[in-house]
Coordinates of N, CA, C and O in Angstrom, one line a residue:
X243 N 14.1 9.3 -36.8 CA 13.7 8.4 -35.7 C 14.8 8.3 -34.7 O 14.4 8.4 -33.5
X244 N 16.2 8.1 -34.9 CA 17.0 8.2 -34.5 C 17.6 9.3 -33.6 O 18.5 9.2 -32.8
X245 N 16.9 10.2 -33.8 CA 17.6 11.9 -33.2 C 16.3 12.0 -32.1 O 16.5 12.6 -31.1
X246 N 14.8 11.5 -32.5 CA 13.5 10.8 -31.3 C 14.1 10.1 -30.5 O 14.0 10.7 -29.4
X247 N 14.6 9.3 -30.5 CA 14.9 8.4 -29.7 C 16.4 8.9 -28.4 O 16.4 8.6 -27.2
X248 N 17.6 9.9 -29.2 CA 17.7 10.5 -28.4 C 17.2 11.7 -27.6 O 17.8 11.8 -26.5
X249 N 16.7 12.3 -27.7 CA 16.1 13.3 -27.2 C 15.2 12.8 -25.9 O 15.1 13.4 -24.8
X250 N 14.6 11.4 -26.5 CA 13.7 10.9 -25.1 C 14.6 10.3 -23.7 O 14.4 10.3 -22.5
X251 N 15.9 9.8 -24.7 CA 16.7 9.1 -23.6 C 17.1 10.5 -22.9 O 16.9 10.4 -21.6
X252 N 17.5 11.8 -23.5 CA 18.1 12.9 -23.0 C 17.3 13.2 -22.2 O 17.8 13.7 -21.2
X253 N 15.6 13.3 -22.2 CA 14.6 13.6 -21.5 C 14.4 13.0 -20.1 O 14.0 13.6 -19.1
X254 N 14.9 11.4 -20.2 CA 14.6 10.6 -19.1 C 15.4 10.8 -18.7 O 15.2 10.2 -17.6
X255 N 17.0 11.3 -18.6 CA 17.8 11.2 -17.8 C 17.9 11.8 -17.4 O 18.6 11.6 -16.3
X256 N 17.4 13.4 -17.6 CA 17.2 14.6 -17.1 C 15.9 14.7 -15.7 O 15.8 15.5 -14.9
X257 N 15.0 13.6 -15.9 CA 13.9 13.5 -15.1 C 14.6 12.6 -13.9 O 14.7 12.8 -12.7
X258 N 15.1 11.3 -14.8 CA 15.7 10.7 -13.3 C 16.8 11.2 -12.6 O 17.0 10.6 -11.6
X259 N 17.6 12.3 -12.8 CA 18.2 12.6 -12.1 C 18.0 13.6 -11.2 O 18.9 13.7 -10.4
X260 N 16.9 14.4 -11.3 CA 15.7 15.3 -10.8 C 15.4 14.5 -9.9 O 15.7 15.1 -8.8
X261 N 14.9 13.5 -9.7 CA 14.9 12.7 -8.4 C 13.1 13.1 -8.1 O 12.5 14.0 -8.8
X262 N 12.6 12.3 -7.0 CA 11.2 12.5 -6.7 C 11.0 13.4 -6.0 O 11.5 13.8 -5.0
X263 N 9.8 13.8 -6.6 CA 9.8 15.7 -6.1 C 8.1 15.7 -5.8 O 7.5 16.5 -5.1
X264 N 7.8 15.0 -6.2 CA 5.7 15.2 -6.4 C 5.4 13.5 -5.8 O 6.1 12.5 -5.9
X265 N 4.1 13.7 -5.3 CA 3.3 12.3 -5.8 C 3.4 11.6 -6.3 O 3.5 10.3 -6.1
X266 N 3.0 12.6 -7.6 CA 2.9 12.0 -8.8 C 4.2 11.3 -9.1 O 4.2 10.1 -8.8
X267 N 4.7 11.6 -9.3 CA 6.3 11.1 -9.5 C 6.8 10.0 -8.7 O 7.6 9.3 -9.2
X268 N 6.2 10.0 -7.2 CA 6.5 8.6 -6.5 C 5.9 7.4 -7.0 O 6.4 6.3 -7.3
X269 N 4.0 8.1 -7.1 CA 3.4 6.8 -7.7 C 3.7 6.0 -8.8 O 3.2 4.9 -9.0
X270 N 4.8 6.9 -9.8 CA 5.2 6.0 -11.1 C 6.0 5.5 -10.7 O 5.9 4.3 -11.0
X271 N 7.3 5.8 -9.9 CA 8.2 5.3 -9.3 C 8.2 4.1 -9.3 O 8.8 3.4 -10.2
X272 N 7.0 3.4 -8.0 CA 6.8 2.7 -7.4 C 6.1 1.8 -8.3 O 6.2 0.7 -8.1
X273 N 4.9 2.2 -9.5 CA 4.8 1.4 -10.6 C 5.7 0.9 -11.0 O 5.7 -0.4 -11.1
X274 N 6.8 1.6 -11.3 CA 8.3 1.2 -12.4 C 8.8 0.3 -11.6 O 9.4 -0.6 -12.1
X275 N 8.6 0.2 -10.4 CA 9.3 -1.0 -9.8 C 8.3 -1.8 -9.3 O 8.4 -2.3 -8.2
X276 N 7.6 -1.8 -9.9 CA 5.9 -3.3 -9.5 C 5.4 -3.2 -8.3 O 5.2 -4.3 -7.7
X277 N 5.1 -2.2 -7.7 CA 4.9 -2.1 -6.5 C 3.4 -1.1 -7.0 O 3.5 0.0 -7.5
X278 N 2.4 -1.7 -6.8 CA 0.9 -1.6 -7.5 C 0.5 -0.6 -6.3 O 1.2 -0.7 -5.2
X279 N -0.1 0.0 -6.3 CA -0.8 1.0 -5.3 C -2.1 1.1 -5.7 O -2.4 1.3 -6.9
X280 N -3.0 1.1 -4.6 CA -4.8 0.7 -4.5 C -5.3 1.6 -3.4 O -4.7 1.9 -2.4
X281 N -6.6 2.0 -3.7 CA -7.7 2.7 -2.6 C -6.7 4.2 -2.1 O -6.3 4.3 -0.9
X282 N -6.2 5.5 -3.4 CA -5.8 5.8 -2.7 C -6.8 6.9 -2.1 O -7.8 7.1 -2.8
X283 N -6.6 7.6 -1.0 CA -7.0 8.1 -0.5 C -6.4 9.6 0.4 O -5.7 9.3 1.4
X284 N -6.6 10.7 0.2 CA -5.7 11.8 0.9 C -5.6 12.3 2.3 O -6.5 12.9 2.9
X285 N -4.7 12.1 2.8 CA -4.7 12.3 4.5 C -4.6 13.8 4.8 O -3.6 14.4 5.1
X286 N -6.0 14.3 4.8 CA -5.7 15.6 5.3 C -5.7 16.1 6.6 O -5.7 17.3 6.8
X287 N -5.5 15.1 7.7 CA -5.4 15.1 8.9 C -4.2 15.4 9.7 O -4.1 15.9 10.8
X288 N -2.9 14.7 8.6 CA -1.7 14.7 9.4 C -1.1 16.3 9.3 O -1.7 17.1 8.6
X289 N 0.0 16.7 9.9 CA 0.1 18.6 9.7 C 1.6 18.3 9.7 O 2.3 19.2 10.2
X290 N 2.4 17.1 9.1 CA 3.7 17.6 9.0 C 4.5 17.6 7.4 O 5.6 17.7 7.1
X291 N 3.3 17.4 6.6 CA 4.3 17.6 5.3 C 2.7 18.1 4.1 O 1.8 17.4 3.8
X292 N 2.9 19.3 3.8 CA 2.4 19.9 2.2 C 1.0 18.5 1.9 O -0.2 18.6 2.0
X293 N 1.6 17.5 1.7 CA 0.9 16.8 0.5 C 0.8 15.3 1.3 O 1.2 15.4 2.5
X294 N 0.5 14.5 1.1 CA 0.0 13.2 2.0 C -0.8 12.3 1.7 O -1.8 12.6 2.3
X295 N -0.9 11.5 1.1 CA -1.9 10.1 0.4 C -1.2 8.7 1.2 O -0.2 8.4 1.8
X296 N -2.4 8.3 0.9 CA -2.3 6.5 1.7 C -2.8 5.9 0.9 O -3.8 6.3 0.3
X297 N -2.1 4.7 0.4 CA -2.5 3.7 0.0 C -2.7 2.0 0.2 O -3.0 1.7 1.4
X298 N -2.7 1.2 -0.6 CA -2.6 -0.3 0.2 C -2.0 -0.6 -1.2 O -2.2 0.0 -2.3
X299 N -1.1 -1.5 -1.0 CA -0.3 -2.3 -2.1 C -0.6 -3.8 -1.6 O 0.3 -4.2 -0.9
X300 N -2.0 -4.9 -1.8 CA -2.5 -6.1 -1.1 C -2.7 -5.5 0.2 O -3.2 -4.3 0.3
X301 N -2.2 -6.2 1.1 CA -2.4 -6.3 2.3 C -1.4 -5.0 3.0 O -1.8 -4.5 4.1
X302 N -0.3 -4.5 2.5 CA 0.2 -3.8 2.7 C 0.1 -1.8 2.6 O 0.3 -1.1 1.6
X303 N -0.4 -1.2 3.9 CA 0.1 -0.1 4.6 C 0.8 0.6 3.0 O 1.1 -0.4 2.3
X304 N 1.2 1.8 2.3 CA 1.9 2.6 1.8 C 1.5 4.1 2.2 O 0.3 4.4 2.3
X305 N 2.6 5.0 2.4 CA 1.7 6.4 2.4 C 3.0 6.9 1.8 O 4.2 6.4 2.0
X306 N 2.5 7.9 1.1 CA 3.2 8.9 0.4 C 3.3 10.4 0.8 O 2.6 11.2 0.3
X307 N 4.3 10.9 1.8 CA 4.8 12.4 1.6 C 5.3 12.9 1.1 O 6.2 12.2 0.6
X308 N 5.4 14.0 0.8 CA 5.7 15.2 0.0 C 6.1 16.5 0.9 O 5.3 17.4 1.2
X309 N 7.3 16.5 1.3 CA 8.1 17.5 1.8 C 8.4 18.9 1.2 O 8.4 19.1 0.0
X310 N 8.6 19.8 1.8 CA 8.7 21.5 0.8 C 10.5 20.9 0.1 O 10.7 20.9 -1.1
X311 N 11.6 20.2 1.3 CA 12.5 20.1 0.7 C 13.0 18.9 1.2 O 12.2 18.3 1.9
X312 N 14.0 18.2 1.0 CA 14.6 17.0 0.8 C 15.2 16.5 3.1 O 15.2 15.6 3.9
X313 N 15.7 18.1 2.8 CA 16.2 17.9 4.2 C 15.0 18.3 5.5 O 15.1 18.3 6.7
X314 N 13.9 18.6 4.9 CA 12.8 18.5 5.8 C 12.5 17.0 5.7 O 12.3 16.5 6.9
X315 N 12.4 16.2 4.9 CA 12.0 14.9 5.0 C 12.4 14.1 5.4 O 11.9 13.0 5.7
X316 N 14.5 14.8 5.8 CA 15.5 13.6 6.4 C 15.1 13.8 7.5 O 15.0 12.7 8.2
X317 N 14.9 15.3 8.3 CA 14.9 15.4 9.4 C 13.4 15.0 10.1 O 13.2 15.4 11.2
X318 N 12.5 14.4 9.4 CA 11.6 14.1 10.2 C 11.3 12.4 10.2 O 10.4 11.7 10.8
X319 N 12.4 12.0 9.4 CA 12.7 10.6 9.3 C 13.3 10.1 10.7 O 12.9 9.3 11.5
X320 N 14.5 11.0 10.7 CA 15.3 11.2 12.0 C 14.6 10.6 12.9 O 14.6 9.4 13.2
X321 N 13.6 11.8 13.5 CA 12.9 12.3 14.6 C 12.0 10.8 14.4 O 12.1 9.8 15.1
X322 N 11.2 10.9 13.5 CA 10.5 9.7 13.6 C 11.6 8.0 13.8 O 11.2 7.3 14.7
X323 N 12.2 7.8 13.4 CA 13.3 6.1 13.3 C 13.7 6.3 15.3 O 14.5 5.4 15.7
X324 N 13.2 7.4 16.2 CA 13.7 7.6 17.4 C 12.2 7.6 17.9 O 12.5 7.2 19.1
X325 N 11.2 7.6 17.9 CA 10.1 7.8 18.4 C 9.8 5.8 19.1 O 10.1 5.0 18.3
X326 N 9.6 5.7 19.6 CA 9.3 4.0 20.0 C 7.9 3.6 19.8 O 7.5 2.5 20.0
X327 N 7.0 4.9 19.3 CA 5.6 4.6 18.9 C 5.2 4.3 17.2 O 4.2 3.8 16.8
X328 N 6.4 4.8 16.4 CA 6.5 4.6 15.2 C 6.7 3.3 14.8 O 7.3 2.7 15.7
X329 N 6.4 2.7 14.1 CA 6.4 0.8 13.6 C 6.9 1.1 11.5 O 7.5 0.5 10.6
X330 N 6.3 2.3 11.4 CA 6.7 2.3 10.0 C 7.9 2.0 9.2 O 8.8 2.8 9.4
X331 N 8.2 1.0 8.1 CA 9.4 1.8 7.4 C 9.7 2.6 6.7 O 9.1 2.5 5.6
X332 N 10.7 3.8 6.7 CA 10.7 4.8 5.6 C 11.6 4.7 4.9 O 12.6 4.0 5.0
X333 N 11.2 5.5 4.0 CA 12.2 5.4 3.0 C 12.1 7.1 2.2 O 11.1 7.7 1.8
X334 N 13.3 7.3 2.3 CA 13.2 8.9 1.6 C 14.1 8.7 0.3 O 15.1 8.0 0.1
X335 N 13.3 9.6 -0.6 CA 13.8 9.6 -1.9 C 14.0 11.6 -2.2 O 13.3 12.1 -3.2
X336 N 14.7 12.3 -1.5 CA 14.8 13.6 -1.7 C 13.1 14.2 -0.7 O 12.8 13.8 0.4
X337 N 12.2 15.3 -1.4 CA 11.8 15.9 -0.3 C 10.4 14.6 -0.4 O 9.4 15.0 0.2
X338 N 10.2 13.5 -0.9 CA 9.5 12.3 -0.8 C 9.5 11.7 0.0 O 10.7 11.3 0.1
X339 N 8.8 11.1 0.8 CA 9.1 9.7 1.9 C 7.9 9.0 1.5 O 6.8 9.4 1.0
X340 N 8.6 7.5 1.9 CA 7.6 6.4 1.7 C 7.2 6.0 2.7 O 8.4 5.8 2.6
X341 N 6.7 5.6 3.6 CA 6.0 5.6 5.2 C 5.4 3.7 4.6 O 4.4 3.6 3.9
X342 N 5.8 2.9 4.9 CA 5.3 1.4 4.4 C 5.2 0.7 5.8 O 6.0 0.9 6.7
X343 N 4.0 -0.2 6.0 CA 3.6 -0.6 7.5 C 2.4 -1.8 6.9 O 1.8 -2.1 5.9
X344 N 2.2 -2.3 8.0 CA 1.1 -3.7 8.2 C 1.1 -4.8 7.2 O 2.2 -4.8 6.6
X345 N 0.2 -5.7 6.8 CA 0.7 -6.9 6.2 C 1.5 -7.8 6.8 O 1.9 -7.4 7.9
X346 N 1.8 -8.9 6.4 CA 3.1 -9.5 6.6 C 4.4 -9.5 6.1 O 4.6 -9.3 4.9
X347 N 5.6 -9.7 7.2 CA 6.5 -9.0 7.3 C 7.1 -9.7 5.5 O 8.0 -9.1 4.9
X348 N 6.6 -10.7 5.0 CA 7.7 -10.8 3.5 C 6.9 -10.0 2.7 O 7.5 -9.6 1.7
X349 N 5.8 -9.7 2.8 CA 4.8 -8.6 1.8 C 5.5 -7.1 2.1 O 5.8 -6.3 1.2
X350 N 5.7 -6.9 3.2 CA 6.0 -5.7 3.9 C 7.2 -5.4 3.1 O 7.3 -4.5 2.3
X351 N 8.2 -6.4 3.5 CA 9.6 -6.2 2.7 C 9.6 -6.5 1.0 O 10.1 -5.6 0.3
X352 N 9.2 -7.4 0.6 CA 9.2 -6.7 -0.7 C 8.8 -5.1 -1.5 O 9.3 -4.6 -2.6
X353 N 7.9 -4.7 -0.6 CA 7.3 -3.4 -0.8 C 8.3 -2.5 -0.5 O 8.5 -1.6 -1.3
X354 N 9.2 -2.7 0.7 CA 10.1 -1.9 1.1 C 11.1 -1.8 0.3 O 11.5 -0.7 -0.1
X355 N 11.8 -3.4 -0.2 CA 13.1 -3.3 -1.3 C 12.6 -2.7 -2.4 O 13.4 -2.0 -2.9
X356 N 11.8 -2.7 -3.0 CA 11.1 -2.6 -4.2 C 11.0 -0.9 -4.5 O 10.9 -0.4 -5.6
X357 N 10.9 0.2 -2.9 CA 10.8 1.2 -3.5 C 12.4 1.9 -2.6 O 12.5 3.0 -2.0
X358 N 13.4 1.0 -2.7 CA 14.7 1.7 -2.0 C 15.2 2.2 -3.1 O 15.1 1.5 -4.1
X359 N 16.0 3.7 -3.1 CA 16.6 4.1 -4.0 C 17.5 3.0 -5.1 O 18.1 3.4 -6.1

């Protein structure tokens, strides 16, 4: 039982330190840290990242990208935190971004602290 139990801790420390690389892996994230996600839905409209879902957490805006690499996601963070038409907050977790918007601003921000590295 004992030699189970390390192997799993060895397993999870190997995954968290892998950092968020998929979706999938945001959406548990953001479970692990109570941040519930609802109605999702895939944005096949937007053309700057691989992969792309939207969600709502209550009243609150979430979308999830999925970057080829980590520094594609900084650099479109960049580009976007400079745009004056952007309202979103992001949050990058390697080639992942969290795109969090609408609601009210203490819903908004809990959502936001809740998925900061």
């Amino acid at each position: 039982m004992l030699r189970m139990l390390v192997v799993v801790i060895a397993l999870s420390s190997i995954a968290c330190s892998k950092g968020l690389d998929t979706i999938e892996s945001a959406e548990a994230f953001a479970k692990s840290r109570g941040v519930v996600l609802t109605e999702k839905t895939e944005d096949t409209k937007q053309a700057v990242a691989p992969r792309c879902f939207d969600y709502r957490s209550g009243e609150v805006y979430v979308g999830i990208l999925q970057f080829n690499t980590a520094e594609a996601a900084k650099a479109y963070k960049e580009v976007m935190d400079q745009s004056p038409l952007s309202s979103e907050q992001k949050i990058v977790h390697g080639p992942i971004m969290f795109m969090v918007a609408e609601g009210s601003d203490s819903e908004r921000q809990k959502v936001v602290a809740a998925l900061q590295p």
